[in-house]
Amino acid sequence: MKVTFLGTGTSSGVPMIGCSCAVCRSLDYRDKRLRVSVHIETEGRSLVIDSGPDFRQQMLRAGVTHLDALLFTHEHKDHTAGLDDIRAFNFRQQQDMPLYAEPRVLRQLQQEFAYIFAEHKYPGIPRVILNAIEHDDAPFDVLGLRVQPLRALHHRLPVLGFRIGGFCYLTDANFLSPETLEQLRGAEVIVLNALRREQHISHFTLAQAIEILEEVKPARAYLTHISHQLGRHAEVEQELPSWIRLAYDGLQVQV
């Protein structure tokens, strides 16, 4: 399995508009963060988790020319706003794009992208197939791949992470139940959000993320959904255990 980090930033991205802090002015390419998303290539399948507002730029930068399915963690705009740009894959592949999300999230997509689902469709709009993730405690099938949903809370909003084989991906969370922690055990690679150092209403802090990872003990771990408030990439990494790294845009990981 090859995992490419398409974006590792929080909803405002890094640099943030109008900010002149040291991180936003950094010349280190690892401090330039688009909105959070990953591309997964495994068993001949090409999947993306979340299509945020930078989706088109991410696909071009990563050289993704084929996409089999799109999974959504939740309905916030920094995870869904780029849905319209799947049109390019519709045109290239001459097929509808399967979308996988909880029913609540699919309903939100139908509202925000109403033209996609209109009875009389405008020519050239995205073509999609909706697949509801009905149960958060049972694996579901994505074109022959076994995907285990991972339940988390984003403040009071239920969101999903996903486990595919030895790879686990969880973003936009600030609470994991004991059941979810058990589902993480035995993973080779875990990706977990770590927004900043200070307490936040809906995201794990750096210390909280490290505490969880030290409990479930994957072989390797990467932190994502990072804000400019966390600090410069190079400096933060010096504080981390060797098996925990900060993810950065364009990083590729073999699992």
Coordinates of C-alpha atoms in Angstrom, one line a residue:
M1 CA 0.0 0.0 0.0
K2 CA 1.3 3.5 -0.9
V3 CA -0.2 6.4 1.0
T4 CA 0.4 10.0 -0.3
F5 CA -0.4 12.9 2.0
L6 CA -2.2 15.3 -0.3
G7 CA -2.8 17.9 2.4
T8 CA -1.9 18.1 6.1
G9 CA -3.3 21.4 7.2
T10 CA -6.2 22.6 9.2
S11 CA -9.3 24.3 7.7
S12 CA -7.5 27.6 7.1
G13 CA -4.4 26.0 5.6
V14 CA -0.8 27.0 6.3
P15 CA 0.1 29.8 5.6
M16 CA -3.1 31.4 6.8
I17 CA -4.5 34.4 5.0
G18 CA -3.3 37.6 6.6
C19 CA -0.9 36.0 9.1
S20 CA 2.7 36.9 9.4
C21 CA 3.8 34.5 12.1
A22 CA 7.1 32.6 11.8
V23 CA 5.3 29.5 10.5
C24 CA 3.3 31.3 7.9
R25 CA 6.5 33.1 6.8
S26 CA 8.6 29.9 6.8
L27 CA 10.5 29.0 3.6
D28 CA 10.4 25.3 4.6
Y29 CA 8.2 23.4 2.1
R30 CA 7.0 21.2 4.9
D31 CA 5.3 24.3 6.5
K32 CA 3.1 24.8 3.4
R33 CA 0.0 22.8 4.2
L34 CA -3.1 22.4 2.0
R35 CA -6.4 21.2 3.5
V36 CA -6.2 17.6 4.9
S37 CA -6.6 14.6 2.6
V38 CA -4.8 11.4 1.6
H39 CA -4.5 9.2 -1.5
I40 CA -4.3 5.5 -1.1
E41 CA -3.1 3.0 -3.7
T42 CA -3.6 -0.6 -2.8
E43 CA -4.5 -3.9 -4.5
G44 CA -4.8 -2.0 -7.8
R45 CA -7.3 0.5 -6.4
S46 CA -6.9 4.3 -6.1
L47 CA -8.8 5.9 -3.3
V48 CA -9.0 9.4 -1.8
I49 CA -10.2 10.3 1.7
D50 CA -11.9 13.7 1.7
S51 CA -12.0 16.2 -1.2
G52 CA -11.4 19.6 0.3
P53 CA -11.2 22.9 -1.4
D54 CA -7.7 22.1 -2.6
F55 CA -8.7 18.8 -4.3
R56 CA -7.9 19.9 -7.9
Q57 CA -4.5 21.3 -7.0
Q58 CA -3.7 18.1 -4.9
M59 CA -4.6 15.8 -7.8
L60 CA -2.4 17.7 -10.2
R61 CA 0.5 18.0 -7.7
A62 CA 0.4 14.3 -6.8
G63 CA 0.0 13.2 -10.5
V64 CA -3.2 11.2 -9.8
T65 CA -4.6 10.2 -13.2
H66 CA -7.1 7.5 -12.0
L67 CA -9.5 7.5 -9.1
D68 CA -11.7 4.6 -8.2
A69 CA -13.6 6.0 -5.2
L70 CA -13.9 8.8 -2.7
L71 CA -14.5 8.4 1.0
F72 CA -15.6 11.1 3.4
T73 CA -14.9 11.4 7.1
H74 CA -17.6 14.0 7.7
E75 CA -19.4 16.9 6.0
H76 CA -17.3 20.0 6.9
K77 CA -16.4 22.2 3.9
D78 CA -12.6 21.7 4.3
H79 CA -13.3 18.0 3.6
T80 CA -16.0 18.2 0.9
A81 CA -15.7 21.5 -1.0
G82 CA -13.7 20.1 -4.0
L83 CA -16.3 17.5 -5.0
D84 CA -17.1 19.3 -8.2
D85 CA -13.6 18.5 -9.5
I86 CA -14.2 14.8 -9.8
R87 CA -15.6 15.7 -13.2
A88 CA -12.2 15.3 -14.6
F89 CA -12.2 11.6 -13.6
N90 CA -15.7 11.1 -14.9
F91 CA -14.5 12.4 -18.3
R92 CA -11.3 10.4 -18.3
Q93 CA -12.7 7.1 -17.0
Q94 CA -16.2 7.3 -18.6
Q95 CA -17.9 6.2 -15.4
D96 CA -19.6 7.5 -12.3
M97 CA -17.6 8.1 -9.2
P98 CA -18.5 6.0 -6.1
L99 CA -18.8 8.1 -2.9
Y100 CA -18.8 6.5 0.5
A101 CA -20.0 8.3 3.6
E102 CA -22.5 8.1 6.4
P103 CA -26.1 8.9 5.5
R104 CA -26.0 12.2 7.2
V105 CA -23.0 13.3 5.2
L106 CA -24.5 12.1 1.9
R107 CA -27.6 14.2 2.7
Q108 CA -25.4 17.2 3.3
L109 CA -23.6 16.7 -0.1
Q110 CA -27.0 16.5 -1.8
Q111 CA -27.9 19.8 -0.3
E112 CA -24.7 21.6 -1.0
F113 CA -24.2 20.2 -4.5
A114 CA -27.9 20.1 -5.4
Y115 CA -27.1 20.5 -9.1
I116 CA -25.3 17.2 -9.2
F117 CA -28.5 15.4 -8.0
A118 CA -31.0 17.5 -10.0
E119 CA -33.7 15.6 -11.9
H120 CA -32.8 17.4 -15.1
K121 CA -29.0 17.5 -15.0
Y122 CA -26.9 20.1 -16.7
P123 CA -24.4 18.6 -19.2
G124 CA -20.9 18.1 -17.8
I125 CA -21.7 18.1 -14.1
P126 CA -20.1 15.5 -11.8
R127 CA -21.6 12.0 -11.9
V128 CA -21.6 10.0 -8.7
I129 CA -22.9 6.9 -7.1
L130 CA -23.9 7.2 -3.4
N131 CA -22.9 4.4 -1.0
A132 CA -24.1 4.8 2.6
I133 CA -21.9 3.6 5.4
E134 CA -24.7 2.4 7.6
H135 CA -22.8 0.9 10.5
D136 CA -19.8 2.2 12.3
D137 CA -19.0 -1.1 13.9
A138 CA -18.8 -3.3 10.8
P139 CA -16.4 -3.3 7.8
F140 CA -17.8 -2.3 4.4
D141 CA -16.7 -3.1 0.9
V142 CA -15.1 -0.6 -1.4
L143 CA -14.6 -2.2 -4.8
G144 CA -13.4 -5.4 -3.2
L145 CA -11.4 -3.7 -0.5
R146 CA -12.3 -4.3 3.2
V147 CA -12.6 -1.0 5.0
Q148 CA -13.2 -0.8 8.8
P149 CA -14.9 2.5 9.9
L150 CA -13.4 4.1 13.0
R151 CA -15.8 6.1 15.1
A152 CA -14.6 9.3 16.6
L153 CA -16.1 12.6 18.0
H154 CA -15.3 16.0 16.5
H155 CA -16.6 18.0 19.5
R156 CA -20.2 16.7 19.5
L157 CA -20.2 15.7 15.8
P158 CA -19.7 11.9 15.1
V159 CA -17.1 11.5 12.4
L160 CA -15.4 8.5 10.8
G161 CA -11.8 7.4 10.4
F162 CA -10.9 4.4 8.3
R163 CA -8.7 1.3 8.6
I164 CA -7.5 -0.5 5.5
G165 CA -5.2 -3.4 6.4
G166 CA -2.5 -2.1 8.6
F167 CA -3.2 1.6 7.9
C168 CA -5.4 3.7 10.1
Y169 CA -6.5 7.3 9.3
L170 CA -8.2 9.6 11.8
T171 CA -8.6 13.3 11.5
D172 CA -10.8 16.0 13.0
A173 CA -11.2 14.2 16.3
N174 CA -10.9 15.0 20.0
F175 CA -12.4 11.8 21.5
L176 CA -11.8 8.1 20.7
S177 CA -13.8 5.5 22.6
P178 CA -12.2 2.4 24.1
E179 CA -13.8 0.4 21.3
T180 CA -12.1 2.6 18.7
L181 CA -8.7 2.4 20.5
E182 CA -9.0 -1.4 20.3
Q183 CA -9.6 -1.2 16.6
L184 CA -6.3 0.8 16.3
R185 CA -4.2 -1.9 18.0
G186 CA -1.9 -3.9 15.8
A187 CA -1.8 -1.3 13.1
E188 CA 1.5 -0.7 11.3
V189 CA 0.8 3.0 10.6
I190 CA -1.6 5.3 12.3
V191 CA -2.4 8.9 11.1
L192 CA -3.9 11.1 13.8
N193 CA -4.8 14.8 14.0
A194 CA -2.7 17.1 16.2
L195 CA -3.9 20.7 15.7
R196 CA -1.8 22.7 18.1
R197 CA -0.3 22.7 21.6
E198 CA -3.2 24.5 23.3
Q199 CA -6.5 22.9 24.2
H200 CA -9.1 23.0 21.5
I201 CA -12.8 22.3 21.5
S202 CA -12.8 19.7 18.7
H203 CA -9.3 18.6 17.9
F204 CA -6.5 16.7 19.7
T205 CA -3.6 18.7 20.9
L206 CA -0.1 17.5 20.2
A207 CA 0.2 16.1 23.7
Q208 CA -3.1 14.3 23.5
A209 CA -2.3 12.7 20.1
I210 CA 1.1 11.5 21.4
E211 CA -0.6 10.0 24.5
I212 CA -3.1 8.0 22.4
L213 CA -0.4 6.8 20.0
E214 CA 1.8 5.7 23.0
E215 CA -1.2 3.7 24.3
V216 CA -2.0 1.8 21.0
K217 CA 1.6 1.5 19.9
P218 CA 1.7 1.3 16.1
A219 CA 5.0 0.7 14.5
R220 CA 4.9 4.2 12.9
A221 CA 2.7 7.2 13.3
Y222 CA 2.1 10.5 11.5
L223 CA 0.4 13.6 12.7
T224 CA -1.8 15.6 10.4
H225 CA -4.5 18.4 10.4
I226 CA -1.8 20.8 11.7
S227 CA -2.3 24.5 12.2
H228 CA 0.3 27.3 12.1
Q229 CA -0.1 27.5 15.9
L230 CA 1.8 24.2 16.4
G231 CA 5.1 25.6 15.3
R232 CA 7.7 25.1 12.6
H233 CA 7.9 21.6 11.2
A234 CA 11.6 21.1 11.8
E235 CA 11.4 22.3 15.4
V236 CA 8.4 20.3 16.4
E237 CA 9.8 17.1 15.0
Q238 CA 12.8 17.4 17.3
E239 CA 10.5 16.9 20.3
L240 CA 8.8 13.7 19.0
P241 CA 9.7 10.1 19.6
S242 CA 11.5 8.7 16.5
W243 CA 8.5 6.6 15.5
I244 CA 6.1 9.6 15.5
R245 CA 6.6 12.1 12.7
L246 CA 4.8 15.2 11.4
A247 CA 3.2 14.4 8.1
Y248 CA 3.7 17.0 5.3
D249 CA 2.2 17.6 1.9
G250 CA 3.6 15.3 -0.6
L251 CA 5.0 12.7 1.9
Q252 CA 4.6 9.2 0.7
V253 CA 4.5 6.2 3.1
Q254 CA 4.6 2.5 2.3
V255 CA 2.5 0.3 4.5

